[in-house]
PDB file of C-alpha atoms in Angstrom:
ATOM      1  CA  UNK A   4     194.444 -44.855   3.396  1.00 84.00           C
ATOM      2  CA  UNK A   5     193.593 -47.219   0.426  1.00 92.00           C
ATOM      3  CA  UNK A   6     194.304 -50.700   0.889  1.00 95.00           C
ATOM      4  CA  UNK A   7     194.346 -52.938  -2.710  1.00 97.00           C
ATOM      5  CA  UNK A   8     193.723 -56.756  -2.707  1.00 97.00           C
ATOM      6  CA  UNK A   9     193.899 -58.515  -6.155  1.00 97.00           C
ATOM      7  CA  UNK A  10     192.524 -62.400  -7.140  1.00 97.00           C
ATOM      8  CA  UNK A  11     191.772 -63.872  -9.966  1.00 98.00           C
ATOM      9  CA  UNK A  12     195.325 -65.798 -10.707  1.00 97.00           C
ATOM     10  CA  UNK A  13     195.535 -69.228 -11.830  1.00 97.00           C
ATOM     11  CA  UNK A  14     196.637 -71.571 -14.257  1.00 98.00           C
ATOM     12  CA  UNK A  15     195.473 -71.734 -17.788  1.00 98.00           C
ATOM     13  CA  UNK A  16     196.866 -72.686 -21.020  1.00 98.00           C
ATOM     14  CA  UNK A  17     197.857 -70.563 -23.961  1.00 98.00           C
ATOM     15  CA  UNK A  18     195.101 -69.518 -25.538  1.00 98.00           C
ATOM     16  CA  UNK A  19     193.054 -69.152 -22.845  1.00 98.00           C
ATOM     17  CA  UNK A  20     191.272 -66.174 -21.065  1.00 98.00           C
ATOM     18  CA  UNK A  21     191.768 -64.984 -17.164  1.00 98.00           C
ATOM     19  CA  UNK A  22     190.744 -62.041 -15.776  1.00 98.00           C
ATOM     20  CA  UNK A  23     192.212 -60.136 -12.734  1.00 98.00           C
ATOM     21  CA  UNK A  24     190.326 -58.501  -9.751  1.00 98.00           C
ATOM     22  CA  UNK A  25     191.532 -55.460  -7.699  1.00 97.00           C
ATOM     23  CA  UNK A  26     189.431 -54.629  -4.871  1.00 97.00           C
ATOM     24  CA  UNK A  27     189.797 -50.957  -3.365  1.00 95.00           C
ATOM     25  CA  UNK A  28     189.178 -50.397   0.382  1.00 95.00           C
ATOM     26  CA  UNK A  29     189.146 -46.976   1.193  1.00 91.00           C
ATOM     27  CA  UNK A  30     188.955 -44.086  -0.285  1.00 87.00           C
ATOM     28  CA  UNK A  31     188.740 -44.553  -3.941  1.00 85.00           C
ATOM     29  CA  UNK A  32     187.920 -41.206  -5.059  1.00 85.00           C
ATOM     30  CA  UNK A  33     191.519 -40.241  -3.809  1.00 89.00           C
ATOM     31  CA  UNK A  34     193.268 -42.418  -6.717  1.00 91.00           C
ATOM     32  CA  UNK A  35     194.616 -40.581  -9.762  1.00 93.00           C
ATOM     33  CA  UNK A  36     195.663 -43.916 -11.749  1.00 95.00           C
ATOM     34  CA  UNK A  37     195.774 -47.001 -11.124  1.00 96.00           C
ATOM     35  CA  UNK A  38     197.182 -50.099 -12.773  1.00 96.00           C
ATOM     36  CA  UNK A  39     198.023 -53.633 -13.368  1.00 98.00           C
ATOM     37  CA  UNK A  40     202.104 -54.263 -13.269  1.00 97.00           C
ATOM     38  CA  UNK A  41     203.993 -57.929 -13.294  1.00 98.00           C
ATOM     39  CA  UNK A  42     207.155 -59.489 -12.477  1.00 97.00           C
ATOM     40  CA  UNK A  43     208.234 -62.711 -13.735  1.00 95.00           C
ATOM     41  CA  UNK A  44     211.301 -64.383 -11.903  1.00 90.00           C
ATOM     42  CA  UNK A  45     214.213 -62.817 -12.648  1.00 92.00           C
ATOM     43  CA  UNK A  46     213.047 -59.643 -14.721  1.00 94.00           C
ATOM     44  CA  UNK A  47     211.823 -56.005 -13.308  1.00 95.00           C
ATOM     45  CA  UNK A  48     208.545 -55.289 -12.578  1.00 93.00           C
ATOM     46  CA  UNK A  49     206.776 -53.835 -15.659  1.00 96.00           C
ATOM     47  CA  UNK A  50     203.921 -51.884 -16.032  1.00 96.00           C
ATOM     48  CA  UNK A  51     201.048 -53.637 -18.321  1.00 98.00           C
ATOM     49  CA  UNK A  52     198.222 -51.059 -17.855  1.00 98.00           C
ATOM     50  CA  UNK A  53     196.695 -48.473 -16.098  1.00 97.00           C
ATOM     51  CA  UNK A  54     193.310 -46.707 -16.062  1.00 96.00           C
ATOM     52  CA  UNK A  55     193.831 -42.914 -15.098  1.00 94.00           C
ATOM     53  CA  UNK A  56     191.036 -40.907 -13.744  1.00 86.00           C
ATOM     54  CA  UNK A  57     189.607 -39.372 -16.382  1.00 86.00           C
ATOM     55  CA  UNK A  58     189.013 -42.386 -17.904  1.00 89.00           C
ATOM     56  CA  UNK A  59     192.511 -42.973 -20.542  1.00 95.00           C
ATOM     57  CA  UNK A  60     194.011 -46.084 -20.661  1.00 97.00           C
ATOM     58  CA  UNK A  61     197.559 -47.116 -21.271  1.00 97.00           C
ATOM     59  CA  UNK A  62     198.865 -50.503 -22.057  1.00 98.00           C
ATOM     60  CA  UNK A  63     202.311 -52.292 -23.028  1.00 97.00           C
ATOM     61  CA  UNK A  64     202.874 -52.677 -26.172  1.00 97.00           C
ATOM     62  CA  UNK A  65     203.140 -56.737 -25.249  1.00 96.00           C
ATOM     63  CA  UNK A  66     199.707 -57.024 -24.208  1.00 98.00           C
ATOM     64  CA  UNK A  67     197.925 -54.258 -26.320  1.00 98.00           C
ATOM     65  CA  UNK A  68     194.938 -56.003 -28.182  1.00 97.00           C
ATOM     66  CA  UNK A  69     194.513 -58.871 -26.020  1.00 98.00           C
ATOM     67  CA  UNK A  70     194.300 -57.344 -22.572  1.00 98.00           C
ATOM     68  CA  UNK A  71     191.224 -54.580 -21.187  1.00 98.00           C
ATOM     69  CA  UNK A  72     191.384 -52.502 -17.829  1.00 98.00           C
ATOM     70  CA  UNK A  73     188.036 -51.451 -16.778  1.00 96.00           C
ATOM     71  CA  UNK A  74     186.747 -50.447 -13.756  1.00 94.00           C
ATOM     72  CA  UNK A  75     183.133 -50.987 -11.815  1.00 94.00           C
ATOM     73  CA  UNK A  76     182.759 -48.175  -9.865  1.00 91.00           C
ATOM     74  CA  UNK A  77     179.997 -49.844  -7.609  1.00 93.00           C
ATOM     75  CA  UNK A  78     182.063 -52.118  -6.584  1.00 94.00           C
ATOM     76  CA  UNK A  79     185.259 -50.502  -6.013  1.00 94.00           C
ATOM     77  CA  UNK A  80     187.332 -52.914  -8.262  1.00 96.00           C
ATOM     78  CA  UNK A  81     189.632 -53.099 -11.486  1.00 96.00           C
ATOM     79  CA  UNK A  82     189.596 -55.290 -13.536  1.00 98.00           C
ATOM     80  CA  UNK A  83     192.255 -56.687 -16.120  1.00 98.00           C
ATOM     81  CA  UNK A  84     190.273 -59.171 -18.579  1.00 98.00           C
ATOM     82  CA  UNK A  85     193.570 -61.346 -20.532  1.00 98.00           C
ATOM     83  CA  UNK A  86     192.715 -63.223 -23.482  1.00 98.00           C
ATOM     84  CA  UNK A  87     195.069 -64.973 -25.754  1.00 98.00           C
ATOM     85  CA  UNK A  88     197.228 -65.604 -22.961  1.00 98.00           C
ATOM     86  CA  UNK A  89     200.821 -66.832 -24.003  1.00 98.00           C
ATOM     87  CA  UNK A  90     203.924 -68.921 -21.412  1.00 97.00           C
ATOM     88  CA  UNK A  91     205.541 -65.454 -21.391  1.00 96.00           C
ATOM     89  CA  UNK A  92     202.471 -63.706 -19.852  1.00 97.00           C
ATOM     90  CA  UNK A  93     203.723 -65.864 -16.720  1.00 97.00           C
ATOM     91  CA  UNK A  94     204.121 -63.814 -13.636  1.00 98.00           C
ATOM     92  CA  UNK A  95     202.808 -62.406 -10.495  1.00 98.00           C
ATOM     93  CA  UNK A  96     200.488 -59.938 -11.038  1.00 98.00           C
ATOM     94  CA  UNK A  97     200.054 -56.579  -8.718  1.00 97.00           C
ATOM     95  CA  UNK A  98     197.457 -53.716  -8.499  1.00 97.00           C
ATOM     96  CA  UNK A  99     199.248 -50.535  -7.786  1.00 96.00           C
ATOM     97  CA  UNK A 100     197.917 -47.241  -7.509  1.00 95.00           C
ATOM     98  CA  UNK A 101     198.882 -43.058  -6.595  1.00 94.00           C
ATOM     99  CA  UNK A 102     196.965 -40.459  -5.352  1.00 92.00           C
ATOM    100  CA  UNK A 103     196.374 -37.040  -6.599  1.00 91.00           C
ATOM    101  CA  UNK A 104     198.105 -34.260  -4.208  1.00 88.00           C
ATOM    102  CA  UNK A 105     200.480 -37.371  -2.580  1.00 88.00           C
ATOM    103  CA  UNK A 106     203.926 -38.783  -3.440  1.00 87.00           C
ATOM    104  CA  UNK A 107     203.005 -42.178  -2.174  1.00 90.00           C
ATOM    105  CA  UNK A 108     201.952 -45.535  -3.993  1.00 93.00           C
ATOM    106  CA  UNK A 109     199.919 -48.260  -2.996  1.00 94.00           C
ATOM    107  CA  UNK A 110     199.946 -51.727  -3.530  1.00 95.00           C
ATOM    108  CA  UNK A 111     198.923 -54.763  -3.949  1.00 96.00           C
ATOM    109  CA  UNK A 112     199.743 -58.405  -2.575  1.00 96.00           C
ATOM    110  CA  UNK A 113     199.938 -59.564  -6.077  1.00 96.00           C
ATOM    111  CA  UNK A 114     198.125 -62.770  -7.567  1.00 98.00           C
ATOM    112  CA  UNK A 115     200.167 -65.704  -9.333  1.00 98.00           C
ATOM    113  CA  UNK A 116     199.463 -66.365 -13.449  1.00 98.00           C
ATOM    114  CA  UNK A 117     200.624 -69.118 -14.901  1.00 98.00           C
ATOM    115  CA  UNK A 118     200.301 -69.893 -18.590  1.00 98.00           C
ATOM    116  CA  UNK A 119     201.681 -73.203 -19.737  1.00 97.00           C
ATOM    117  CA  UNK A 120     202.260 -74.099 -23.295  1.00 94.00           C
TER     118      UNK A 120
END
């Protein structure tokens, strides 16, 4: 069973740079995509970008340009780098991932950004 735990989160101001950790415990190799997703108060949860296994990224069309998935293999972790981070950026941030061969998702605590103006 694969067991996510993201850090990273923080306060910054606009303009400024954070960059998300997701830590995989388990068995990585099982993963067929896995992403970055946030929920400010009061709106859905949205995707913001995933990294699928063959390598292909995806990202919203909000963040596209300033935000990077990668992945260190070695170290079983995701990353999300944000730059040019803006107040509506704001939210709580989760790692989520599914499993080739499996219905189920996994997920993430989440991690708190806060960008103020």
């Amino acid at each position: 069973q694969v067991q996510l735990e993201e850090s990273g989160g923080g306060l910054v101001r606009a303009g400024g740079s954070l960059r998300l950790s997701c830590l995989v415990f388990g068995n990585a190799f099982s993963i067929k995509a896995i992403g970055w997703h946030r929920q400010a108060p009061g709106k859905q949860r949205e995707l913001v970008a995933t990294l699928i296994a063959g390598g292909t990224t995806n990202y919203a069309d909000s963040v596209r340009g300033r935000f990077t998935i990668s992945r260190n293999n070695a170290k079983n972790t995701v990353y999300l780098q944000m730059n040019s981070l803006k107040p509506e950026d704001t939210a709580v941030y989760h790692c989520g991932a599914d499993f080739f061969g499996s219905s189920d998702l996994a997920w993430g605590q989440g991690t708190q950004v806060t960008v103020s103006s």
